[in-house]
Short mmCIF file of C-alpha atoms in Angstrom, two decimals:
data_model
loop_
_atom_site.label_atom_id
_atom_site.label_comp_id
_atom_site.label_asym_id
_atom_site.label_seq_id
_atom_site.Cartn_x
_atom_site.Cartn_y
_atom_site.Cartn_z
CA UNK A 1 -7.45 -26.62 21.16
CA UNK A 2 -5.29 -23.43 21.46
CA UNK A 3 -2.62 -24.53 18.43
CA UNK A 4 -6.34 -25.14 16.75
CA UNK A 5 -7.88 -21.35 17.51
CA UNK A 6 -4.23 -20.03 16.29
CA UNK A 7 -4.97 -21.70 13.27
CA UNK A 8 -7.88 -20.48 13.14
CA UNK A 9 -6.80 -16.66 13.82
CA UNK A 10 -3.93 -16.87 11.02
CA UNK A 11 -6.72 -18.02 8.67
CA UNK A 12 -8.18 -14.87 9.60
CA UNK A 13 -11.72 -16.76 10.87
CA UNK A 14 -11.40 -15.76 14.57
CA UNK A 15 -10.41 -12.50 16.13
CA UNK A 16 -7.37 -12.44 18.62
CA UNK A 17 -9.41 -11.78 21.94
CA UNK A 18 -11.13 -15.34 21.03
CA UNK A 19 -7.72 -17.07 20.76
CA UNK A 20 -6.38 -15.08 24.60
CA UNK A 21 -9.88 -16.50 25.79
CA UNK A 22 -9.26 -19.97 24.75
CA UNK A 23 -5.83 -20.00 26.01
CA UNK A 24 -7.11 -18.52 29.44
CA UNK A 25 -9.55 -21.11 30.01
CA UNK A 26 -7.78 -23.92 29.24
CA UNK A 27 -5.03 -23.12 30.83
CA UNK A 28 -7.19 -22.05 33.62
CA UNK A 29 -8.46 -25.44 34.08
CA UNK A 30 -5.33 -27.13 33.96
CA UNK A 31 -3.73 -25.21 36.49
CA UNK A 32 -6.86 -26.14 38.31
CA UNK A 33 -6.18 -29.88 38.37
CA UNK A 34 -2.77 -29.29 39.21
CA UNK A 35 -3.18 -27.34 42.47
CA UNK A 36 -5.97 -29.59 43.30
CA UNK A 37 -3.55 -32.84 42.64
CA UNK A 38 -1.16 -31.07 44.53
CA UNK A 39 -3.26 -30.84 47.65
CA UNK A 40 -4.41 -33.97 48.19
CA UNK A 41 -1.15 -36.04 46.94
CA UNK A 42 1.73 -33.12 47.49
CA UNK A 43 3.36 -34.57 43.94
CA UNK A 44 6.29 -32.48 42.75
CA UNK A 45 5.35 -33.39 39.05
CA UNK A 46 1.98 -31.19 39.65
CA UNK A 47 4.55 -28.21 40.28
CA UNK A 48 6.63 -28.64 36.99
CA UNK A 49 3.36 -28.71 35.66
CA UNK A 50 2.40 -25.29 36.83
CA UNK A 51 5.87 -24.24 35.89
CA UNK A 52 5.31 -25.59 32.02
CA UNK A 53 1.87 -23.84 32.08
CA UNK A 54 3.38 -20.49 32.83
CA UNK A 55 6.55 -21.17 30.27
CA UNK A 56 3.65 -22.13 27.74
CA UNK A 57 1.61 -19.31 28.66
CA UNK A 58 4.06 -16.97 27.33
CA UNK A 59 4.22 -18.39 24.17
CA UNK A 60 0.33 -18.77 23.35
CA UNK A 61 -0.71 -15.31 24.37
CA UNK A 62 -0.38 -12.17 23.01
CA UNK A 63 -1.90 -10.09 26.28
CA UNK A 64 -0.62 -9.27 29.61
CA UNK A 65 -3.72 -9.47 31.20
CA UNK A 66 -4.25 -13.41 30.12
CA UNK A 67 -0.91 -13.71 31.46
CA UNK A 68 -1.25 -11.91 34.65
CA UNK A 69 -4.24 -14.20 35.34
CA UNK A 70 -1.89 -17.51 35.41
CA UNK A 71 0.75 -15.96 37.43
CA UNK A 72 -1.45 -14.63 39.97
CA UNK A 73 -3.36 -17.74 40.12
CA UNK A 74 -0.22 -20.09 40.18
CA UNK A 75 1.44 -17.95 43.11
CA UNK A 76 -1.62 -17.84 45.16
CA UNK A 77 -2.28 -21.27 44.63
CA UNK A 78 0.86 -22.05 45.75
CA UNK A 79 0.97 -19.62 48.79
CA UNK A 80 -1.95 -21.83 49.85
CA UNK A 81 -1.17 -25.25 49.43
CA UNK A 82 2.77 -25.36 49.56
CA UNK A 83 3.69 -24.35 52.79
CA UNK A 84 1.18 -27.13 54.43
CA UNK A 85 2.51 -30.05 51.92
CA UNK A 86 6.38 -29.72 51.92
CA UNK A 87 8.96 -29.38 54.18
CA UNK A 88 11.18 -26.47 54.30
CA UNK A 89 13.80 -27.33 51.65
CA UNK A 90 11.71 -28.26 49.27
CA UNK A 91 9.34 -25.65 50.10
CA UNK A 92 12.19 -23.05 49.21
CA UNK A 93 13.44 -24.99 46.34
CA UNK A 94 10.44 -24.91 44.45
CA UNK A 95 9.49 -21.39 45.25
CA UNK A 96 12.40 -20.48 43.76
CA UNK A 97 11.83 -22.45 40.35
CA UNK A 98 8.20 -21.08 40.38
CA UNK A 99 9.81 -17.39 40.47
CA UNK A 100 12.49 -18.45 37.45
CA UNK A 101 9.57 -19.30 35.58
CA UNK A 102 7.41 -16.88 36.11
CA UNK A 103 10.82 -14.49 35.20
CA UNK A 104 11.67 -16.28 32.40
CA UNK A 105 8.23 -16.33 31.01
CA UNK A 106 7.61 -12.00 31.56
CA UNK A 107 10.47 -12.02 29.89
CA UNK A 108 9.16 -14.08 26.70
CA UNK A 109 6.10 -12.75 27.01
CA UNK A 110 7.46 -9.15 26.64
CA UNK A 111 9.38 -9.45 23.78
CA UNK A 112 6.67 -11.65 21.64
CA UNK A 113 4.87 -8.35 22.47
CA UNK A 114 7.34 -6.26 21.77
CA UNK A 115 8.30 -8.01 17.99
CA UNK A 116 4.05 -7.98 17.77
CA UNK A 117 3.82 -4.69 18.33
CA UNK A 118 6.33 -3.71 15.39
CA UNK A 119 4.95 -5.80 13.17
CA UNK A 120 1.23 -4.24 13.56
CA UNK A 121 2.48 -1.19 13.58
CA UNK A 122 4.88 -2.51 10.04
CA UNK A 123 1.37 -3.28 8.91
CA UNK A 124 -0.70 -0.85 9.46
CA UNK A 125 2.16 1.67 8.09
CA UNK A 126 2.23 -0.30 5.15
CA UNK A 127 -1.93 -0.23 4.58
CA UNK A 128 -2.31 3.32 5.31
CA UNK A 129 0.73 4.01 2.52
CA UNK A 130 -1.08 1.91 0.22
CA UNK A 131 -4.39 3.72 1.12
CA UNK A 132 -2.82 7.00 0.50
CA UNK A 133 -1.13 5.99 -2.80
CA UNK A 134 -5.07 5.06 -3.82
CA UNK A 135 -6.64 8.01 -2.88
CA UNK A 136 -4.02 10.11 -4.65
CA UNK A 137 -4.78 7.99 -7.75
CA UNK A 138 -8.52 8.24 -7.51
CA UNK A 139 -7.96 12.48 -7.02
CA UNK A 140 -5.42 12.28 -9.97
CA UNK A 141 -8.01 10.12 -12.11
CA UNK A 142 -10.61 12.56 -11.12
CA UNK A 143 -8.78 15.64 -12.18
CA UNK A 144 -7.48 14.33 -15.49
CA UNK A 145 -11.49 13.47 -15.95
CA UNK A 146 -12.17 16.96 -15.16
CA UNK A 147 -9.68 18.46 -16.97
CA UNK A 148 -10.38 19.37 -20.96
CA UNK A 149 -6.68 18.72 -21.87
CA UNK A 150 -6.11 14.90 -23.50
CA UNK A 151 -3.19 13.05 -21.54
CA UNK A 152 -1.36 10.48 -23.49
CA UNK A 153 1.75 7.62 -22.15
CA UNK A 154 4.06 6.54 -25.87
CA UNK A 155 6.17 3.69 -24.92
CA UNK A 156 9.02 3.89 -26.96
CA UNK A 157 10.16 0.22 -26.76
CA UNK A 158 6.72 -1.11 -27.44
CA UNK A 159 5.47 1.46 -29.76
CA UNK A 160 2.19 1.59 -27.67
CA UNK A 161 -0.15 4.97 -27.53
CA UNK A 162 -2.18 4.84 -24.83
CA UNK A 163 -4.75 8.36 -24.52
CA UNK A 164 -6.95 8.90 -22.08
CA UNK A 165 -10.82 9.03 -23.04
CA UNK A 166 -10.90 13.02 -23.41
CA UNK A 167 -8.03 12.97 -25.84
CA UNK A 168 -10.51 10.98 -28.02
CA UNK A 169 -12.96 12.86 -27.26
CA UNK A 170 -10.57 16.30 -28.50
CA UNK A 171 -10.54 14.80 -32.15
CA UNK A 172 -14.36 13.44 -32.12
CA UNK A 173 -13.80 10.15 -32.11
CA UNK A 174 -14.67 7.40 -28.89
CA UNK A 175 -12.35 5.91 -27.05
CA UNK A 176 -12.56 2.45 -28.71
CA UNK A 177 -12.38 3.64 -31.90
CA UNK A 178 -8.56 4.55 -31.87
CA UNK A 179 -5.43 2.18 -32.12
CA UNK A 180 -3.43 1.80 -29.83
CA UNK A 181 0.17 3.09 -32.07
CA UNK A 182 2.14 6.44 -32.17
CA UNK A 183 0.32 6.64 -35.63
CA UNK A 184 -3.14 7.50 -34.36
CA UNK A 185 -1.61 10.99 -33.23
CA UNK A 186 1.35 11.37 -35.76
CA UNK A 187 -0.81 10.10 -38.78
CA UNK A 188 -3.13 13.15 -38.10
CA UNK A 189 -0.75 15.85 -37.78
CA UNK A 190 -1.16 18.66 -40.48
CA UNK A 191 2.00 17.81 -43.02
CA UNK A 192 3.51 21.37 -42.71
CA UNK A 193 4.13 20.68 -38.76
CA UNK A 194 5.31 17.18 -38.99
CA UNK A 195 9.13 18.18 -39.69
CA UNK A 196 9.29 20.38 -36.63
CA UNK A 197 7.21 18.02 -34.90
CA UNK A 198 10.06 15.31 -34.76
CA UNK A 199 12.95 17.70 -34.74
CA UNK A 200 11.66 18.42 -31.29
CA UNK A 201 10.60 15.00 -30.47
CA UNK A 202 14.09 13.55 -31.14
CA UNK A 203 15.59 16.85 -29.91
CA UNK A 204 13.62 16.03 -26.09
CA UNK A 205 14.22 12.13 -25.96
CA UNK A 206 17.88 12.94 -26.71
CA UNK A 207 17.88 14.68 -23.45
CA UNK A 208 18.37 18.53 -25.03
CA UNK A 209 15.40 19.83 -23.45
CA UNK A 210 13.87 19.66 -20.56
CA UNK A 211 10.36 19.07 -21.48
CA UNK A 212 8.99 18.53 -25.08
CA UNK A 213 6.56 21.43 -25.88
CA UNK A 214 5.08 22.01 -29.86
CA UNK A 215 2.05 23.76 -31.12
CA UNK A 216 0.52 21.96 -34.57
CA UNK A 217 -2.41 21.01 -36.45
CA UNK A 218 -3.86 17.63 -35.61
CA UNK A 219 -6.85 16.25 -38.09
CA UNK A 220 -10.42 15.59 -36.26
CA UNK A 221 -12.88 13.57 -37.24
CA UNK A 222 -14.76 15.60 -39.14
CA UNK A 223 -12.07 16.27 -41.42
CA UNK A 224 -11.32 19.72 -39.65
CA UNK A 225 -8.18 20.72 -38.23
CA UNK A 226 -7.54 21.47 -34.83
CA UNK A 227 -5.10 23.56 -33.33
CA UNK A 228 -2.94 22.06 -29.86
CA UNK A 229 -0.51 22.17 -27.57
CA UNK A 230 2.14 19.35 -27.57
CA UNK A 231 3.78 18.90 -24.31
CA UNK A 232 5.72 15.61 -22.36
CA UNK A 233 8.18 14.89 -20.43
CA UNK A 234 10.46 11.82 -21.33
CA UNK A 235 10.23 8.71 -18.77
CA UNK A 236 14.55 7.60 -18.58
CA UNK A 237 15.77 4.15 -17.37
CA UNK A 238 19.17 4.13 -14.99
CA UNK A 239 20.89 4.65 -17.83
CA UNK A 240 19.12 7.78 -19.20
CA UNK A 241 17.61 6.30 -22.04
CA UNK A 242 14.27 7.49 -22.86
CA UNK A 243 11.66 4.47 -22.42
CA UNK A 244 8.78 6.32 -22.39
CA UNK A 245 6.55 9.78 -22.79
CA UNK A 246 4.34 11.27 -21.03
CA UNK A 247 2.48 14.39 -22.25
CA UNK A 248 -0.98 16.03 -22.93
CA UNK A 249 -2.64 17.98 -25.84
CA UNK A 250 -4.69 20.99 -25.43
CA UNK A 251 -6.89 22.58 -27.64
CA UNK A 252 -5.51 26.41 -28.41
CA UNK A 253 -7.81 26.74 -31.01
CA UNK A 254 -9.61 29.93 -29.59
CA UNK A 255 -5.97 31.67 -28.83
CA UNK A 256 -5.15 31.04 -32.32
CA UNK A 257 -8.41 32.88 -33.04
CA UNK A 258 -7.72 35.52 -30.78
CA UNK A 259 -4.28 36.07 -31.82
CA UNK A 260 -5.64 36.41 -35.35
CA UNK A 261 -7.70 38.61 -34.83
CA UNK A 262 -5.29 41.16 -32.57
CA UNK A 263 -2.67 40.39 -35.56
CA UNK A 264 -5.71 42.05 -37.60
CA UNK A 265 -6.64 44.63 -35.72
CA UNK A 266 -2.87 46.10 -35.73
CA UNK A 267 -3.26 46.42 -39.25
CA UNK A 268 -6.48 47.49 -39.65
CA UNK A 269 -8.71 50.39 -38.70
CA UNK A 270 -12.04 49.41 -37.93
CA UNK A 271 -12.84 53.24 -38.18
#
């Protein structure tokens, strides 16, 4: 019944306390029989029995106070019964077993707890990192939602594009409605930016900058063009070879406007 509840309990279908229970009862009951066995007949084998029981105990339960129980109720049986049903020697023989066991067994007992101990505490380390490490994700997903900027991952070995759904959005188009290649964004630069454009691609990946940053043209839907800001940071293996990119683009239209129009006014007198 108790290797059955641990079953049980690993299975996850049964909490511990019902397992400690189980073990308490049953062992209860069979340290029953043997002190009652042991009154009426005064059989030594009823003794190793107890002695098993609280060796056994040790190893079934994972609580002090379902062990205390069978050690307090083994000695006091004993303190009872033994003294009226053996003579001397064997009365301090087997009082003297009885305390190796119940030695031996606080002794397995405490380190079972011990090992248990650092292995829930292991485990519930290891949820509340993983916990963390989601709720940073969900904030970082949140603020790249709330952000207007369009973040982008190019895998260089792959060739893959990935964008995020504002990045589509930036150009007009939905989010399923771009491939997923280096194309969709280099395609759609303006031509007279595409030379500098890769001069300071290749220029970052080779590891001669330390972030990739480019202001160009980029074709929208609607056949306008609009103006961003390029900027990633190259993803390196062990070996420093770029694998990846990470970067956004932001729309700078309205500073190109505004730079315009102070470029204008130096010139010109509205007076």
């Amino acid at each position: 019944a108790i290797l059955a509840s641990w079953s049980l309990l690993r299975r996850g279908q049964i909490t511990p306390d019902r397992v400690h229970l189980c073990a308490s009862v049953i062992g209860g009951l069979i340290l029953i029989r043997s002190l009652v066995e042991f009154s009426f007949t005064s059989d030594t084998a009823q003794i190793i029995s107890i002695v098993l029981l609280l060796i056994g105990s040790a190893s079934t339960l994972l609580s002090w106070r379902g062990f205390a129980f069978m050690v307090v109720s083994s000695l006091a049986g004993w303190v009872m019964l033994a003294p009226q049903n053996l003579p001397l020697a064997d009365l301090t023989y087997w009082s003297l077993v009885l305390l190796f066991a119940v030695a031996v067994s606080s002794r397995g007992i405490r380190l079972r707890l011990s090992k248990h101990y650092v292995a829930q505490k292991t485990r519930l380390t290891e949820e509340a990192r993983k916990l963390e490490g989601k709720r940073k994700g969900e904030r970082l997903e949140l603020a790249i939602k709330g952000a207007d900027d369009g973040f982008w991952y190019w895998d260089l070995k792959s060739e893959v594009f990935e964008y995020s759904s504002s990045w589509a959005a930036m150009l007009g188009y939905d989010e399923d409605e771009l491939e997923l290649e280096v194309d969709t964004w280099l395609s759609r630069v303006h031509p007279g930016y595409v030379s500098q454009l890769t001069t300071q691609l290749s220029a970052h990946l080779e590891g001669q900058s330390t972030q990739f940053r480019n202001e160009h043209r980029i074709l929208c839907k609607d056949g306008t063009y609009l103006w961003v800001l390029a900027r990633g940071t190259a993803v390196r293996n062990d070996a420093g070879e770029a694998v990846g990119l990470a970067g956004s683009h932001a729309d700078i239209t309205s500073l190109i406007d505004v730079e315009k129009r102070l470029l204008n006014d130096s010139f010109l007198d509205k007076l």
